[in-house]
Amino acid sequence: LRPGRGAPRPHTVAAVRRHQGRPLVLFEGIADRSAAETLRGMHVLVPKDRLPEPAEDEVYLHELLGLRVLLHDAGTMLGTLDDVQMPGGQEVWSIRTADGKEVLLPAVEEFVASIDLDAREVRITPPPGLIELYLEAPEKSAARKPDADVSGPSGPGESAGTGNPAGTGGA
């Protein structure tokens, strides 16, 4: 078991059974619930030589890390697959661009065109606008002058030109 990205600590599995649709694992030396709570959030590590061979259309998540991510249609490199997250049980890839930006891509069949472990690359077909959402720099709002006259052209209680209630910020 490994806490976060810390050093692994060896534990021996004593038993495994299903409980409410999830595996319930009993480790040697962990005698009660309080001791088990200290293991919450740890990553379970298994030596590679003990893993079963994945099916032809499957890969292990750790094999994806570091792969180049290319846009399928254009063949241009987007970045490197940096992390795999599982918020709410949905696999989401964190792709790090050359300039350090993070792009989050739901790893669903319709967005993943191909995975080639030998070539160390993944080709994606993201939905329209997703990549631009992460890569385009936010527009810098024009510098605002202090609201000296709140009863200006927009009427009482509004800042001129924004349509926002006075004091709530810019456009």
Short mmCIF file of C-alpha atoms in Angstrom, two decimals:
data_model
loop_
_atom_site.label_atom_id
_atom_site.label_comp_id
_atom_site.label_asym_id
_atom_site.label_seq_id
_atom_site.Cartn_x
_atom_site.Cartn_y
_atom_site.Cartn_z
CA LEU A 1 0.00 0.00 0.00
CA ARG A 2 1.19 3.52 -0.76
CA PRO A 3 -0.07 6.73 0.84
CA GLY A 4 -0.48 9.22 -2.04
CA ARG A 5 2.86 9.46 -3.78
CA GLY A 6 4.80 8.39 -0.67
CA ALA A 7 6.92 5.31 -0.17
CA PRO A 8 5.03 1.99 -0.39
CA ARG A 9 4.48 -0.05 2.75
CA PRO A 10 4.17 -3.81 2.27
CA HIS A 11 1.02 -5.56 3.47
CA THR A 12 -0.09 -9.12 2.91
CA VAL A 13 -3.66 -9.84 1.81
CA ALA A 14 -5.29 -12.36 4.14
CA ALA A 15 -8.71 -12.49 2.44
CA VAL A 16 -10.92 -10.71 -0.11
CA ARG A 17 -14.69 -10.74 -0.50
CA ARG A 18 -17.35 -8.59 -2.17
CA HIS A 19 -19.36 -6.25 0.06
CA GLN A 20 -22.05 -3.97 -1.43
CA GLY A 21 -20.48 -4.30 -4.87
CA ARG A 22 -16.95 -3.44 -3.76
CA PRO A 23 -13.99 -5.57 -2.76
CA LEU A 24 -13.47 -5.82 0.99
CA VAL A 25 -9.84 -6.70 1.72
CA LEU A 26 -8.51 -8.08 4.99
CA PHE A 27 -4.78 -7.52 5.54
CA GLU A 28 -2.59 -9.51 7.92
CA GLY A 29 -1.81 -7.46 11.02
CA ILE A 30 -4.85 -5.19 10.64
CA ALA A 31 -7.05 -6.57 13.39
CA ASP A 32 -9.90 -4.05 13.75
CA ARG A 33 -11.80 -1.24 12.10
CA SER A 34 -9.67 1.48 13.72
CA ALA A 35 -6.49 -0.05 12.30
CA ALA A 36 -8.20 -0.40 8.91
CA GLU A 37 -9.18 3.30 8.93
CA THR A 38 -5.47 4.21 8.93
CA LEU A 39 -5.26 2.63 5.46
CA ARG A 40 -8.10 4.73 3.97
CA GLY A 41 -7.09 6.53 0.76
CA MET A 42 -3.97 4.45 0.15
CA HIS A 43 -3.16 3.07 -3.29
CA VAL A 44 -2.98 -0.69 -3.64
CA LEU A 45 0.19 -1.68 -5.51
CA VAL A 46 0.74 -5.08 -7.07
CA PRO A 47 4.02 -6.25 -8.63
CA LYS A 48 3.70 -6.17 -12.44
CA ASP A 49 4.61 -9.84 -12.74
CA ARG A 50 1.58 -10.70 -10.57
CA LEU A 51 -0.94 -8.84 -12.74
CA PRO A 52 -3.01 -10.83 -15.22
CA GLU A 53 -2.53 -10.04 -18.90
CA PRO A 54 -5.07 -7.42 -20.00
CA ALA A 55 -7.42 -8.24 -22.85
CA GLU A 56 -6.42 -7.04 -26.31
CA ASP A 57 -8.56 -3.89 -26.02
CA GLU A 58 -7.52 -3.12 -22.42
CA VAL A 59 -4.56 -1.41 -20.74
CA TYR A 60 -3.60 -0.84 -17.15
CA LEU A 61 -3.97 2.78 -16.06
CA HIS A 62 -0.31 3.03 -15.03
CA GLU A 63 0.67 2.21 -18.62
CA LEU A 64 -1.01 5.40 -19.83
CA LEU A 65 1.11 7.76 -17.76
CA GLY A 66 3.67 9.62 -19.85
CA LEU A 67 2.06 8.80 -23.21
CA ARG A 68 2.02 11.57 -25.85
CA VAL A 69 -1.52 12.78 -26.52
CA LEU A 70 -2.26 13.68 -30.14
CA LEU A 71 -5.36 15.20 -31.68
CA HIS A 72 -6.56 12.40 -33.95
CA ASP A 73 -7.69 14.42 -36.98
CA ALA A 74 -4.78 16.89 -37.13
CA GLY A 75 -2.09 14.61 -35.68
CA THR A 76 -0.78 17.54 -33.63
CA MET A 77 0.56 16.93 -30.16
CA LEU A 78 -1.60 18.29 -27.36
CA GLY A 79 0.61 17.20 -24.46
CA THR A 80 1.49 14.30 -22.18
CA LEU A 81 -0.91 12.15 -20.19
CA ASP A 82 0.09 13.25 -16.69
CA ASP A 83 -2.49 11.67 -14.38
CA VAL A 84 -5.62 9.53 -14.35
CA GLN A 85 -8.35 10.64 -11.97
CA MET A 86 -11.57 8.89 -11.02
CA PRO A 87 -13.98 11.54 -9.71
CA GLY A 88 -17.35 9.92 -9.13
CA GLY A 89 -16.11 6.72 -10.74
CA GLN A 90 -15.59 8.38 -14.16
CA GLU A 91 -12.10 8.00 -15.64
CA VAL A 92 -10.69 11.46 -16.46
CA TRP A 93 -7.29 12.04 -18.02
CA SER A 94 -5.16 14.98 -16.98
CA ILE A 95 -3.12 16.05 -20.01
CA ARG A 96 -0.22 18.46 -19.44
CA THR A 97 0.58 20.72 -22.39
CA ALA A 98 4.10 21.88 -23.30
CA ASP A 99 3.41 25.24 -21.66
CA GLY A 100 2.21 23.58 -18.44
CA LYS A 101 -1.56 23.95 -18.84
CA GLU A 102 -3.80 21.12 -17.71
CA VAL A 103 -6.51 19.74 -19.99
CA LEU A 104 -9.05 17.35 -18.45
CA LEU A 105 -10.57 14.81 -20.82
CA PRO A 106 -13.27 12.28 -19.92
CA ALA A 107 -11.74 8.98 -21.04
CA VAL A 108 -14.80 7.62 -22.79
CA GLU A 109 -14.81 5.58 -25.99
CA GLU A 110 -16.14 8.43 -28.14
CA PHE A 111 -13.20 10.71 -27.18
CA VAL A 112 -10.37 8.12 -27.29
CA ALA A 113 -9.59 7.17 -30.88
CA SER A 114 -6.63 4.87 -30.18
CA ILE A 115 -4.01 3.86 -27.63
CA ASP A 116 -0.67 2.62 -28.92
CA LEU A 117 1.60 1.56 -26.06
CA ASP A 118 4.42 0.57 -28.45
CA ALA A 119 4.43 4.04 -30.05
CA ARG A 120 3.82 5.60 -26.58
CA GLU A 121 0.91 7.66 -27.85
CA VAL A 122 -2.80 8.15 -27.51
CA ARG A 123 -4.99 9.80 -30.16
CA ILE A 124 -8.08 11.67 -28.98
CA THR A 125 -11.20 13.15 -30.58
CA PRO A 126 -12.38 15.64 -27.95
CA PRO A 127 -15.79 17.27 -28.24
CA PRO A 128 -15.88 20.64 -30.04
CA GLY A 129 -14.68 23.49 -27.83
CA LEU A 130 -13.22 21.38 -25.01
CA ILE A 131 -9.54 21.93 -25.86
CA GLU A 132 -10.09 25.64 -26.53
CA LEU A 133 -11.74 25.98 -23.14
CA TYR A 134 -8.47 25.00 -21.47
CA LEU A 135 -5.95 26.51 -23.88
CA GLU A 136 -7.34 29.93 -24.67
CA ALA A 137 -6.14 32.57 -22.25
CA PRO A 138 -9.01 34.30 -20.48
CA GLU A 139 -9.63 37.78 -21.83
CA LYS A 140 -8.34 40.48 -19.58
CA SER A 141 -11.19 42.73 -18.59
CA ALA A 142 -10.70 46.41 -19.22
CA ALA A 143 -9.47 48.33 -16.23
CA ARG A 144 -12.43 49.75 -14.36
CA LYS A 145 -12.61 53.19 -12.98
CA PRO A 146 -14.05 53.56 -9.48
CA ASP A 147 -17.82 54.07 -9.52
CA ALA A 148 -17.97 57.70 -8.50
CA ASP A 149 -21.49 58.29 -9.84
CA VAL A 150 -23.74 55.26 -9.37
CA SER A 151 -26.69 57.07 -10.95
CA GLY A 152 -24.92 57.35 -14.33
CA PRO A 153 -26.28 56.25 -17.69
CA SER A 154 -27.43 52.81 -16.53
CA GLY A 155 -29.61 54.12 -13.76
CA PRO A 156 -29.44 54.05 -9.98
CA GLY A 157 -27.69 51.06 -8.42
CA GLU A 158 -25.91 49.91 -11.62
CA SER A 159 -22.39 50.59 -12.81
CA ALA A 160 -22.20 52.31 -16.18
CA GLY A 161 -21.58 49.85 -18.99
CA THR A 162 -21.67 46.59 -17.01
CA GLY A 163 -25.28 45.92 -16.16
CA ASN A 164 -24.05 44.55 -12.81
CA PRO A 165 -25.26 45.85 -9.47
CA ALA A 166 -22.85 48.43 -8.10
CA GLY A 167 -19.97 46.99 -6.17
CA THR A 168 -20.11 43.45 -7.58
CA GLY A 169 -17.26 43.66 -10.04
CA GLY A 170 -16.74 44.06 -13.75
CA ALA A 171 -17.91 42.47 -16.90
#
